[in-house]
Amino acid sequence: MAKEHAVAKAKQATAQVREKAGHTTELAKGKTPELLMHTATQTAEHVREAASRAGHLAADKTPDAVREKAARAAHAAGSKWTALLSAGFALLVLLLMRRSRRNR
């Protein structure tokens, strides 16, 4: 029962955060000059490409034993996905609340 309640609260918080982020994104797009948006888009693309290359390089140089441990850890985390997701959203909500109180 508590687990279902936590999941429901996490879903509600997720919806609120997404709505607020979408609204904020639209406001920012409306106030941001076209040239700046273009530059930011190009920069984001370069960062994604660099991160991808770094990830591939790290994967190529990572010893097999470390990769196996990481895969086991990822699998263990995957089986507890709901709990991890709920905890993450709860932390996000707490941080947002703390930030909004600090700005008052």
mmCIF file of N, CA, C and O in Angstrom:
data_model
loop_
_atom_site.group_PDB
_atom_site.id
_atom_site.type_symbol
_atom_site.label_atom_id
_atom_site.label_comp_id
_atom_site.label_asym_id
_atom_site.label_seq_id
_atom_site.Cartn_x
_atom_site.Cartn_y
_atom_site.Cartn_z
ATOM 1 N N MET A 1 0.822 -1.180 0.000
ATOM 2 C CA MET A 1 0.000 0.000 0.000
ATOM 3 C C MET A 1 0.872 1.253 0.000
ATOM 4 O O MET A 1 0.613 2.172 -0.753
ATOM 5 N N ALA A 2 1.902 1.287 0.824
ATOM 6 C CA ALA A 2 2.788 2.446 0.879
ATOM 7 C C ALA A 2 3.553 2.593 -0.432
ATOM 8 O O ALA A 2 3.786 3.711 -0.900
ATOM 9 N N LYS A 3 3.909 1.450 -1.030
ATOM 10 C CA LYS A 3 4.637 1.483 -2.294
ATOM 11 C C LYS A 3 3.774 2.097 -3.387
ATOM 12 O O LYS A 3 4.237 2.953 -4.151
ATOM 13 N N GLU A 4 2.503 1.703 -3.451
ATOM 14 C CA GLU A 4 1.603 2.250 -4.465
ATOM 15 C C GLU A 4 1.395 3.749 -4.249
ATOM 16 O O GLU A 4 1.331 4.529 -5.195
ATOM 17 N N HIS A 5 1.295 4.138 -2.982
ATOM 18 C CA HIS A 5 1.122 5.555 -2.648
ATOM 19 C C HIS A 5 2.354 6.354 -3.082
ATOM 20 O O HIS A 5 2.224 7.446 -3.656
ATOM 21 N N ALA A 6 3.535 5.806 -2.829
ATOM 22 C CA ALA A 6 4.775 6.483 -3.215
ATOM 23 C C ALA A 6 4.877 6.592 -4.730
ATOM 24 O O ALA A 6 5.281 7.638 -5.260
ATOM 25 N N VAL A 7 4.492 5.541 -5.432
ATOM 26 C CA VAL A 7 4.532 5.558 -6.896
ATOM 27 C C VAL A 7 3.551 6.597 -7.430
ATOM 28 O O VAL A 7 3.867 7.357 -8.350
ATOM 29 N N ALA A 8 2.361 6.650 -6.853
ATOM 30 C CA ALA A 8 1.361 7.631 -7.289
ATOM 31 C C ALA A 8 1.865 9.057 -7.053
ATOM 32 O O ALA A 8 1.709 9.930 -7.914
ATOM 33 N N LYS A 9 2.471 9.297 -5.898
ATOM 34 C CA LYS A 9 3.015 10.620 -5.596
ATOM 35 C C LYS A 9 4.146 10.976 -6.567
ATOM 36 O O LYS A 9 4.255 12.114 -7.022
ATOM 37 N N ALA A 10 4.989 9.982 -6.873
ATOM 38 C CA ALA A 10 6.092 10.219 -7.807
ATOM 39 C C ALA A 10 5.550 10.555 -9.192
ATOM 40 O O ALA A 10 6.062 11.462 -9.860
ATOM 41 N N LYS A 11 4.501 9.860 -9.620
ATOM 42 C CA LYS A 11 3.909 10.157 -10.928
ATOM 43 C C LYS A 11 3.318 11.558 -10.946
ATOM 44 O O LYS A 11 3.454 12.289 -11.929
ATOM 45 N N GLN A 12 2.668 11.931 -9.861
ATOM 46 C CA GLN A 12 2.076 13.264 -9.762
ATOM 47 C C GLN A 12 3.174 14.333 -9.794
ATOM 48 O O GLN A 12 3.059 15.327 -10.499
ATOM 49 N N ALA A 13 4.240 14.093 -9.048
ATOM 50 C CA ALA A 13 5.347 15.046 -9.025
ATOM 51 C C ALA A 13 6.002 15.136 -10.400
ATOM 52 O O ALA A 13 6.369 16.231 -10.852
ATOM 53 N N THR A 14 6.133 14.010 -11.073
ATOM 54 C CA THR A 14 6.714 13.990 -12.415
ATOM 55 C C THR A 14 5.886 14.831 -13.368
ATOM 56 O O THR A 14 6.424 15.624 -14.145
ATOM 57 N N ALA A 15 4.577 14.655 -13.318
ATOM 58 C CA ALA A 15 3.694 15.415 -14.195
ATOM 59 C C ALA A 15 3.819 16.911 -13.925
ATOM 60 O O ALA A 15 3.874 17.721 -14.861
ATOM 61 N N GLN A 16 3.891 17.289 -12.663
ATOM 62 C CA GLN A 16 4.018 18.700 -12.310
ATOM 63 C C GLN A 16 5.348 19.274 -12.784
ATOM 64 O O GLN A 16 5.405 20.383 -13.317
ATOM 65 N N VAL A 17 6.421 18.513 -12.596
ATOM 66 C CA VAL A 17 7.740 18.977 -13.015
ATOM 67 C C VAL A 17 7.786 19.118 -14.534
ATOM 68 O O VAL A 17 8.311 20.108 -15.060
ATOM 69 N N ARG A 18 7.236 18.137 -15.255
ATOM 70 C CA ARG A 18 7.221 18.217 -16.714
ATOM 71 C C ARG A 18 6.412 19.418 -17.195
ATOM 72 O O ARG A 18 6.814 20.107 -18.134
ATOM 73 N N GLU A 19 5.277 19.648 -16.582
ATOM 74 C CA GLU A 19 4.439 20.785 -16.962
ATOM 75 C C GLU A 19 5.187 22.098 -16.727
ATOM 76 O O GLU A 19 5.212 22.977 -17.589
ATOM 77 N N LYS A 20 5.803 22.222 -15.568
ATOM 78 C CA LYS A 20 6.546 23.439 -15.227
ATOM 79 C C LYS A 20 7.744 23.609 -16.168
ATOM 80 O O LYS A 20 8.016 24.723 -16.637
ATOM 81 N N ALA A 21 8.442 22.521 -16.463
ATOM 82 C CA ALA A 21 9.593 22.592 -17.366
ATOM 83 C C ALA A 21 9.154 22.990 -18.771
ATOM 84 O O ALA A 21 9.822 23.793 -19.434
ATOM 85 N N GLY A 22 8.038 22.447 -19.227
ATOM 86 C CA GLY A 22 7.525 22.816 -20.541
ATOM 87 C C GLY A 22 7.155 24.278 -20.611
ATOM 88 O O GLY A 22 7.471 24.973 -21.593
ATOM 89 N N HIS A 23 6.515 24.769 -19.566
ATOM 90 C CA HIS A 23 6.126 26.179 -19.507
ATOM 91 C C HIS A 23 7.369 27.070 -19.494
ATOM 92 O O HIS A 23 7.444 28.073 -20.217
ATOM 93 N N THR A 24 8.339 26.710 -18.695
ATOM 94 C CA THR A 24 9.578 27.479 -18.600
ATOM 95 C C THR A 24 10.327 27.463 -19.932
ATOM 96 O O THR A 24 10.876 28.487 -20.352
ATOM 97 N N THR A 25 10.328 26.322 -20.594
ATOM 98 C CA THR A 25 10.985 26.206 -21.898
ATOM 99 C C THR A 25 10.339 27.140 -22.913
ATOM 100 O O THR A 25 11.036 27.832 -23.664
ATOM 101 N N GLU A 26 9.022 27.157 -22.931
ATOM 102 C CA GLU A 26 8.322 28.034 -23.868
ATOM 103 C C GLU A 26 8.613 29.500 -23.578
ATOM 104 O O GLU A 26 8.816 30.299 -24.506
ATOM 105 N N LEU A 27 8.639 29.887 -22.308
ATOM 106 C CA LEU A 27 8.976 31.265 -21.950
ATOM 107 C C LEU A 27 10.395 31.620 -22.394
ATOM 108 O O LEU A 27 10.636 32.701 -22.940
ATOM 109 N N ALA A 28 11.319 30.700 -22.164
ATOM 110 C CA ALA A 28 12.712 30.951 -22.534
ATOM 111 C C ALA A 28 12.856 31.068 -24.042
ATOM 112 O O ALA A 28 13.589 31.924 -24.542
ATOM 113 N N LYS A 29 12.159 30.213 -24.794
ATOM 114 C CA LYS A 29 12.231 30.267 -26.254
ATOM 115 C C LYS A 29 11.702 31.600 -26.771
ATOM 116 O O LYS A 29 12.236 32.165 -27.722
ATOM 117 N N GLY A 30 10.651 32.088 -26.149
ATOM 118 C CA GLY A 30 10.072 33.350 -26.586
ATOM 119 C C GLY A 30 10.971 34.548 -26.318
ATOM 120 O O GLY A 30 10.913 35.541 -27.046
ATOM 121 N N LYS A 31 11.810 34.458 -25.314
ATOM 122 C CA LYS A 31 12.653 35.600 -24.935
ATOM 123 C C LYS A 31 14.086 35.485 -25.435
ATOM 124 O O LYS A 31 14.875 36.410 -25.258
ATOM 125 N N THR A 32 14.437 34.357 -26.053
ATOM 126 C CA THR A 32 15.807 34.129 -26.488
ATOM 127 C C THR A 32 15.967 34.505 -27.959
ATOM 128 O O THR A 32 15.186 34.067 -28.792
ATOM 129 N N PRO A 33 16.993 35.298 -28.288
ATOM 130 C CA PRO A 33 17.234 35.666 -29.688
ATOM 131 C C PRO A 33 17.533 34.428 -30.550
ATOM 132 O O PRO A 33 18.099 33.440 -30.069
ATOM 133 N N GLU A 34 17.169 34.521 -31.823
ATOM 134 C CA GLU A 34 17.326 33.398 -32.763
ATOM 135 C C GLU A 34 18.780 32.942 -32.865
ATOM 136 O O GLU A 34 19.065 31.749 -32.872
ATOM 137 N N LEU A 35 19.718 33.875 -32.962
ATOM 138 C CA LEU A 35 21.128 33.525 -33.093
ATOM 139 C C LEU A 35 21.625 32.748 -31.883
ATOM 140 O O LEU A 35 22.345 31.752 -32.014
ATOM 141 N N LEU A 36 21.203 33.158 -30.704
ATOM 142 C CA LEU A 36 21.596 32.464 -29.476
ATOM 143 C C LEU A 36 21.032 31.050 -29.444
ATOM 144 O O LEU A 36 21.715 30.105 -29.047
ATOM 145 N N MET A 37 19.780 30.890 -29.876
ATOM 146 C CA MET A 37 19.163 29.549 -29.924
ATOM 147 C C MET A 37 19.934 28.647 -30.883
ATOM 148 O O MET A 37 20.190 27.479 -30.586
ATOM 149 N N HIS A 38 20.322 29.196 -32.038
ATOM 150 C CA HIS A 38 21.069 28.411 -33.032
ATOM 151 C C HIS A 38 22.421 27.982 -32.458
ATOM 152 O O HIS A 38 22.827 26.823 -32.580
ATOM 153 N N THR A 39 23.107 28.914 -31.818
ATOM 154 C CA THR A 39 24.408 28.607 -31.222
ATOM 155 C C THR A 39 24.271 27.569 -30.113
ATOM 156 O O THR A 39 25.082 26.632 -30.027
ATOM 157 N N ALA A 40 23.248 27.700 -29.287
ATOM 158 C CA ALA A 40 23.029 26.737 -28.200
ATOM 159 C C ALA A 40 22.729 25.351 -28.755
ATOM 160 O O ALA A 40 23.207 24.344 -28.226
ATOM 161 N N THR A 41 21.947 25.290 -29.832
ATOM 162 C CA THR A 41 21.625 24.004 -30.451
ATOM 163 C C THR A 41 22.883 23.342 -30.994
ATOM 164 O O THR A 41 23.099 22.144 -30.808
ATOM 165 N N GLN A 42 23.716 24.118 -31.679
ATOM 166 C CA GLN A 42 24.969 23.566 -32.209
ATOM 167 C C GLN A 42 25.885 23.099 -31.082
ATOM 168 O O GLN A 42 26.492 22.026 -31.171
ATOM 169 N N THR A 43 25.978 23.883 -30.028
ATOM 170 C CA THR A 43 26.822 23.512 -28.897
ATOM 171 C C THR A 43 26.327 22.227 -28.244
ATOM 172 O O THR A 43 27.124 21.341 -27.918
ATOM 173 N N ALA A 44 25.022 22.110 -28.075
ATOM 174 C CA ALA A 44 24.460 20.895 -27.483
ATOM 175 C C ALA A 44 24.768 19.678 -28.353
ATOM 176 O O ALA A 44 25.088 18.600 -27.836
ATOM 177 N N GLU A 45 24.695 19.848 -29.655
ATOM 178 C CA GLU A 45 25.005 18.735 -30.568
ATOM 179 C C GLU A 45 26.468 18.328 -30.436
ATOM 180 O O GLU A 45 26.781 17.140 -30.379
ATOM 181 N N HIS A 46 27.357 19.297 -30.363
ATOM 182 C CA HIS A 46 28.785 18.993 -30.202
ATOM 183 C C HIS A 46 29.049 18.286 -28.872
ATOM 184 O O HIS A 46 29.857 17.347 -28.812
ATOM 185 N N VAL A 47 28.388 18.725 -27.826
ATOM 186 C CA VAL A 47 28.564 18.096 -26.510
ATOM 187 C C VAL A 47 28.077 16.655 -26.545
ATOM 188 O O VAL A 47 28.736 15.751 -26.016
ATOM 189 N N ARG A 48 26.921 16.406 -27.189
ATOM 190 C CA ARG A 48 26.408 15.026 -27.289
ATOM 191 C C ARG A 48 27.383 14.140 -28.047
ATOM 192 O O ARG A 48 27.650 13.004 -27.653
ATOM 193 N N GLU A 49 27.923 14.659 -29.154
ATOM 194 C CA GLU A 49 28.882 13.876 -29.940
ATOM 195 C C GLU A 49 30.146 13.574 -29.140
ATOM 196 O O GLU A 49 30.658 12.443 -29.163
ATOM 197 N N ALA A 50 30.655 14.579 -28.437
ATOM 198 C CA ALA A 50 31.863 14.385 -27.628
ATOM 199 C C ALA A 50 31.613 13.387 -26.501
ATOM 200 O O ALA A 50 32.456 12.524 -26.219
ATOM 201 N N ALA A 51 30.445 13.480 -25.876
ATOM 202 C CA ALA A 51 30.111 12.537 -24.807
ATOM 203 C C ALA A 51 29.991 11.119 -25.362
ATOM 204 O O ALA A 51 30.429 10.158 -24.724
ATOM 205 N N SER A 52 29.421 11.000 -26.538
ATOM 206 C CA SER A 52 29.301 9.683 -27.167
ATOM 207 C C SER A 52 30.680 9.099 -27.469
ATOM 208 O O SER A 52 30.945 7.927 -27.182
ATOM 209 N N ARG A 53 31.553 9.925 -28.041
ATOM 210 C CA ARG A 53 32.915 9.457 -28.329
ATOM 211 C C ARG A 53 33.642 9.070 -27.042
ATOM 212 O O ARG A 53 34.322 8.044 -26.989
ATOM 213 N N ALA A 54 33.488 9.872 -26.000
ATOM 214 C CA ALA A 54 34.144 9.569 -24.722
ATOM 215 C C ALA A 54 33.603 8.276 -24.130
ATOM 216 O O ALA A 54 34.364 7.463 -23.591
ATOM 217 N N GLY A 55 32.301 8.072 -24.256
ATOM 218 C CA GLY A 55 31.703 6.835 -23.759
ATOM 219 C C GLY A 55 32.221 5.616 -24.478
ATOM 220 O O GLY A 55 32.527 4.588 -23.867
ATOM 221 N N HIS A 56 32.332 5.716 -25.807
ATOM 222 C CA HIS A 56 32.856 4.588 -26.586
ATOM 223 C C HIS A 56 34.319 4.327 -26.239
ATOM 224 O O HIS A 56 34.731 3.164 -26.111
ATOM 225 N N LEU A 57 35.093 5.387 -26.095
ATOM 226 C CA LEU A 57 36.504 5.237 -25.738
ATOM 227 C C LEU A 57 36.643 4.590 -24.363
ATOM 228 O O LEU A 57 37.448 3.676 -24.175
ATOM 229 N N ALA A 58 35.836 5.051 -23.414
ATOM 230 C CA ALA A 58 35.885 4.467 -22.070
ATOM 231 C C ALA A 58 35.470 3.005 -22.095
ATOM 232 O O ALA A 58 36.070 2.165 -21.412
ATOM 233 N N ALA A 59 34.449 2.684 -22.888
ATOM 234 C CA ALA A 59 34.001 1.289 -22.982
ATOM 235 C C ALA A 59 35.081 0.407 -23.593
ATOM 236 O O ALA A 59 35.282 -0.732 -23.168
ATOM 237 N N ASP A 60 35.791 0.933 -24.584
ATOM 238 C CA ASP A 60 36.855 0.151 -25.217
ATOM 239 C C ASP A 60 38.020 -0.098 -24.277
ATOM 240 O O ASP A 60 38.660 -1.148 -24.345
ATOM 241 N N LYS A 61 38.297 0.842 -23.381
ATOM 242 C CA LYS A 61 39.454 0.715 -22.493
ATOM 243 C C LYS A 61 39.119 0.108 -21.129
ATOM 244 O O LYS A 61 40.001 -0.101 -20.321
ATOM 245 N N THR A 62 37.841 -0.152 -20.880
ATOM 246 C CA THR A 62 37.436 -0.700 -19.595
ATOM 247 C C THR A 62 37.694 -2.210 -19.572
ATOM 248 O O THR A 62 37.278 -2.920 -20.488
ATOM 249 N N PRO A 63 38.364 -2.701 -18.532
ATOM 250 C CA PRO A 63 38.608 -4.140 -18.435
ATOM 251 C C PRO A 63 37.294 -4.933 -18.345
ATOM 252 O O PRO A 63 36.278 -4.433 -17.854
ATOM 253 N N ASP A 64 37.329 -6.171 -18.825
ATOM 254 C CA ASP A 64 36.125 -7.013 -18.841
ATOM 255 C C ASP A 64 35.546 -7.220 -17.448
ATOM 256 O O ASP A 64 34.329 -7.223 -17.278
ATOM 257 N N ALA A 65 36.411 -7.374 -16.449
ATOM 258 C CA ALA A 65 35.926 -7.602 -15.083
ATOM 259 C C ALA A 65 35.104 -6.408 -14.592
ATOM 260 O O ALA A 65 34.062 -6.583 -13.955
ATOM 261 N N VAL A 66 35.559 -5.214 -14.902
ATOM 262 C CA VAL A 66 34.839 -4.009 -14.478
ATOM 263 C C VAL A 66 33.511 -3.909 -15.217
ATOM 264 O O VAL A 66 32.484 -3.557 -14.643
ATOM 265 N N ARG A 67 33.524 -4.233 -16.524
ATOM 266 C CA ARG A 67 32.278 -4.209 -17.304
ATOM 267 C C ARG A 67 31.258 -5.194 -16.748
ATOM 268 O O ARG A 67 30.070 -4.889 -16.684
ATOM 269 N N GLU A 68 31.723 -6.365 -16.349
ATOM 270 C CA GLU A 68 30.810 -7.371 -15.787
ATOM 271 C C GLU A 68 30.202 -6.883 -14.475
ATOM 272 O O GLU A 68 28.999 -7.041 -14.243
ATOM 273 N N LYS A 69 31.016 -6.276 -13.627
ATOM 274 C CA LYS A 69 30.496 -5.739 -12.362
ATOM 275 C C LYS A 69 29.488 -4.624 -12.618
ATOM 276 O O LYS A 69 28.455 -4.553 -11.959
ATOM 277 N N ALA A 70 29.793 -3.775 -13.566
ATOM 278 C CA ALA A 70 28.871 -2.685 -13.899
ATOM 279 C C ALA A 70 27.559 -3.237 -14.454
ATOM 280 O O ALA A 70 26.477 -2.745 -14.141
ATOM 281 N N ALA A 71 27.655 -4.273 -15.268
ATOM 282 C CA ALA A 71 26.440 -4.882 -15.824
ATOM 283 C C ALA A 71 25.594 -5.502 -14.710
ATOM 284 O O ALA A 71 24.362 -5.380 -14.719
ATOM 285 N N ARG A 72 26.265 -6.155 -13.746
ATOM 286 C CA ARG A 72 25.522 -6.733 -12.617
ATOM 287 C C ARG A 72 24.857 -5.644 -11.783
ATOM 288 O O ARG A 72 23.709 -5.773 -11.360
ATOM 289 N N ALA A 73 25.568 -4.550 -11.563
ATOM 290 C CA ALA A 73 25.006 -3.442 -10.788
ATOM 291 C C ALA A 73 23.822 -2.816 -11.523
ATOM 292 O O ALA A 73 22.793 -2.506 -10.914
ATOM 293 N N ALA A 74 23.956 -2.665 -12.835
ATOM 294 C CA ALA A 74 22.854 -2.106 -13.621
ATOM 295 C C ALA A 74 21.647 -3.035 -13.598
ATOM 296 O O ALA A 74 20.505 -2.583 -13.498
ATOM 297 N N HIS A 75 21.903 -4.331 -13.659
ATOM 298 C CA HIS A 75 20.798 -5.294 -13.608
ATOM 299 C C HIS A 75 20.110 -5.256 -12.243
ATOM 300 O O HIS A 75 18.889 -5.282 -12.152
ATOM 301 N N ALA A 76 20.900 -5.163 -11.179
ATOM 302 C CA ALA A 76 20.324 -5.087 -9.829
ATOM 303 C C ALA A 76 19.509 -3.804 -9.671
ATOM 304 O O ALA A 76 18.430 -3.815 -9.087
ATOM 305 N N ALA A 77 20.020 -2.710 -10.198
ATOM 306 C CA ALA A 77 19.283 -1.448 -10.121
ATOM 307 C C ALA A 77 18.022 -1.523 -10.965
ATOM 308 O O ALA A 77 16.986 -0.975 -10.590
ATOM 309 N N GLY A 78 18.095 -2.218 -12.086
ATOM 310 C CA GLY A 78 16.934 -2.346 -12.964
ATOM 311 C C GLY A 78 15.795 -3.088 -12.310
ATOM 312 O O GLY A 78 14.617 -2.774 -12.540
ATOM 313 N N SER A 79 16.106 -4.048 -11.465
ATOM 314 C CA SER A 79 15.055 -4.803 -10.796
ATOM 315 C C SER A 79 14.378 -3.978 -9.707
ATOM 316 O O SER A 79 13.280 -4.289 -9.277
ATOM 317 N N LYS A 80 15.031 -2.909 -9.284
ATOM 318 C CA LYS A 80 14.463 -2.022 -8.260
ATOM 319 C C LYS A 80 14.141 -0.663 -8.878
ATOM 320 O O LYS A 80 14.211 0.364 -8.225
ATOM 321 N N TRP A 81 13.787 -0.655 -10.135
ATOM 322 C CA TRP A 81 13.577 0.567 -10.900
ATOM 323 C C TRP A 81 12.530 1.476 -10.261
ATOM 324 O O TRP A 81 12.724 2.677 -10.158
ATOM 325 N N THR A 82 11.414 0.910 -9.854
ATOM 326 C CA THR A 82 10.336 1.720 -9.291
ATOM 327 C C THR A 82 10.791 2.432 -8.018
ATOM 328 O O THR A 82 10.540 3.629 -7.849
ATOM 329 N N ALA A 83 11.470 1.715 -7.160
ATOM 330 C CA ALA A 83 11.938 2.318 -5.911
ATOM 331 C C ALA A 83 12.970 3.407 -6.190
ATOM 332 O O ALA A 83 12.922 4.490 -5.593
ATOM 333 N N LEU A 84 13.901 3.141 -7.107
ATOM 334 C CA LEU A 84 14.913 4.139 -7.438
ATOM 335 C C LEU A 84 14.283 5.371 -8.085
ATOM 336 O O LEU A 84 14.650 6.508 -7.775
ATOM 337 N N LEU A 85 13.337 5.146 -8.959
ATOM 338 C CA LEU A 85 12.649 6.248 -9.623
ATOM 339 C C LEU A 85 11.876 7.092 -8.615
ATOM 340 O O LEU A 85 11.931 8.322 -8.644
ATOM 341 N N SER A 86 11.181 6.436 -7.716
ATOM 342 C CA SER A 86 10.424 7.153 -6.687
ATOM 343 C C SER A 86 11.353 7.967 -5.794
ATOM 344 O O SER A 86 11.064 9.129 -5.483
ATOM 345 N N ALA A 87 12.450 7.385 -5.401
ATOM 346 C CA ALA A 87 13.407 8.093 -4.549
ATOM 347 C C ALA A 87 14.005 9.293 -5.289
ATOM 348 O O ALA A 87 14.160 10.373 -4.715
ATOM 349 N N GLY A 88 14.304 9.108 -6.556
ATOM 350 C CA GLY A 88 14.847 10.199 -7.357
ATOM 351 C C GLY A 88 13.871 11.350 -7.491
ATOM 352 O O GLY A 88 14.239 12.525 -7.356
ATOM 353 N N PHE A 89 12.615 11.026 -7.756
ATOM 354 C CA PHE A 89 11.608 12.071 -7.887
ATOM 355 C C PHE A 89 11.358 12.771 -6.554
ATOM 356 O O PHE A 89 11.184 13.986 -6.515
ATOM 357 N N ALA A 90 11.361 12.006 -5.480
ATOM 358 C CA ALA A 90 11.168 12.611 -4.163
ATOM 359 C C ALA A 90 12.314 13.581 -3.865
ATOM 360 O O ALA A 90 12.086 14.694 -3.367
ATOM 361 N N LEU A 91 13.531 13.186 -4.195
ATOM 362 C CA LEU A 91 14.685 14.059 -3.996
ATOM 363 C C LEU A 91 14.560 15.318 -4.848
ATOM 364 O O LEU A 91 14.817 16.428 -4.375
ATOM 365 N N LEU A 92 14.135 15.159 -6.093
ATOM 366 C CA LEU A 92 13.955 16.294 -6.979
ATOM 367 C C LEU A 92 12.916 17.269 -6.424
ATOM 368 O O LEU A 92 13.133 18.481 -6.394
ATOM 369 N N VAL A 93 11.809 16.745 -5.951
ATOM 370 C CA VAL A 93 10.758 17.595 -5.388
ATOM 371 C C VAL A 93 11.268 18.329 -4.159
ATOM 372 O O VAL A 93 11.030 19.528 -3.989
ATOM 373 N N LEU A 94 11.986 17.624 -3.294
ATOM 374 C CA LEU A 94 12.530 18.264 -2.101
ATOM 375 C C LEU A 94 13.505 19.384 -2.452
ATOM 376 O O LEU A 94 13.470 20.461 -1.856
ATOM 377 N N LEU A 95 14.351 19.137 -3.446
ATOM 378 C CA LEU A 95 15.308 20.163 -3.851
ATOM 379 C C LEU A 95 14.599 21.371 -4.450
ATOM 380 O O LEU A 95 14.976 22.515 -4.198
ATOM 381 N N LEU A 96 13.568 21.122 -5.255
ATOM 382 C CA LEU A 96 12.814 22.228 -5.840
ATOM 383 C C LEU A 96 12.093 23.036 -4.763
ATOM 384 O O LEU A 96 12.055 24.270 -4.821
ATOM 385 N N MET A 97 11.531 22.353 -3.774
ATOM 386 C CA MET A 97 10.849 23.035 -2.679
ATOM 387 C C MET A 97 11.846 23.882 -1.894
ATOM 388 O O MET A 97 11.570 25.024 -1.537
ATOM 389 N N ARG A 98 12.995 23.318 -1.634
ATOM 390 C CA ARG A 98 14.033 24.017 -0.870
ATOM 391 C C ARG A 98 14.504 25.265 -1.620
ATOM 392 O O ARG A 98 14.675 26.322 -1.037
ATOM 393 N N ARG A 99 14.661 25.105 -2.934
ATOM 394 C CA ARG A 99 15.097 26.225 -3.759
ATOM 395 C C ARG A 99 14.041 27.331 -3.779
ATOM 396 O O ARG A 99 14.369 28.514 -3.682
ATOM 397 N N SER A 100 12.769 26.947 -3.900
ATOM 398 C CA SER A 100 11.718 27.958 -3.956
ATOM 399 C C SER A 100 11.601 28.681 -2.619
ATOM 400 O O SER A 100 11.322 29.878 -2.580
ATOM 401 N N ARG A 101 11.802 28.001 -1.522
ATOM 402 C CA ARG A 101 11.752 28.649 -0.203
ATOM 403 C C ARG A 101 12.918 29.610 -0.033
ATOM 404 O O ARG A 101 12.797 30.666 0.579
ATOM 405 N N ARG A 102 14.064 29.247 -0.578
ATOM 406 C CA ARG A 102 15.249 30.078 -0.465
ATOM 407 C C ARG A 102 15.096 31.375 -1.279
ATOM 408 O O ARG A 102 15.624 32.399 -0.930
ATOM 409 N N ASN A 103 14.347 31.291 -2.382
ATOM 410 C CA ASN A 103 14.165 32.462 -3.235
ATOM 411 C C ASN A 103 13.121 33.433 -2.704
ATOM 412 O O ASN A 103 12.959 34.519 -3.229
ATOM 413 N N ARG A 104 12.373 33.068 -1.705
ATOM 414 C CA ARG A 104 11.322 33.942 -1.168
ATOM 415 C C ARG A 104 11.874 35.002 -0.286
ATOM 416 O O ARG A 104 12.688 35.198 0.357
#
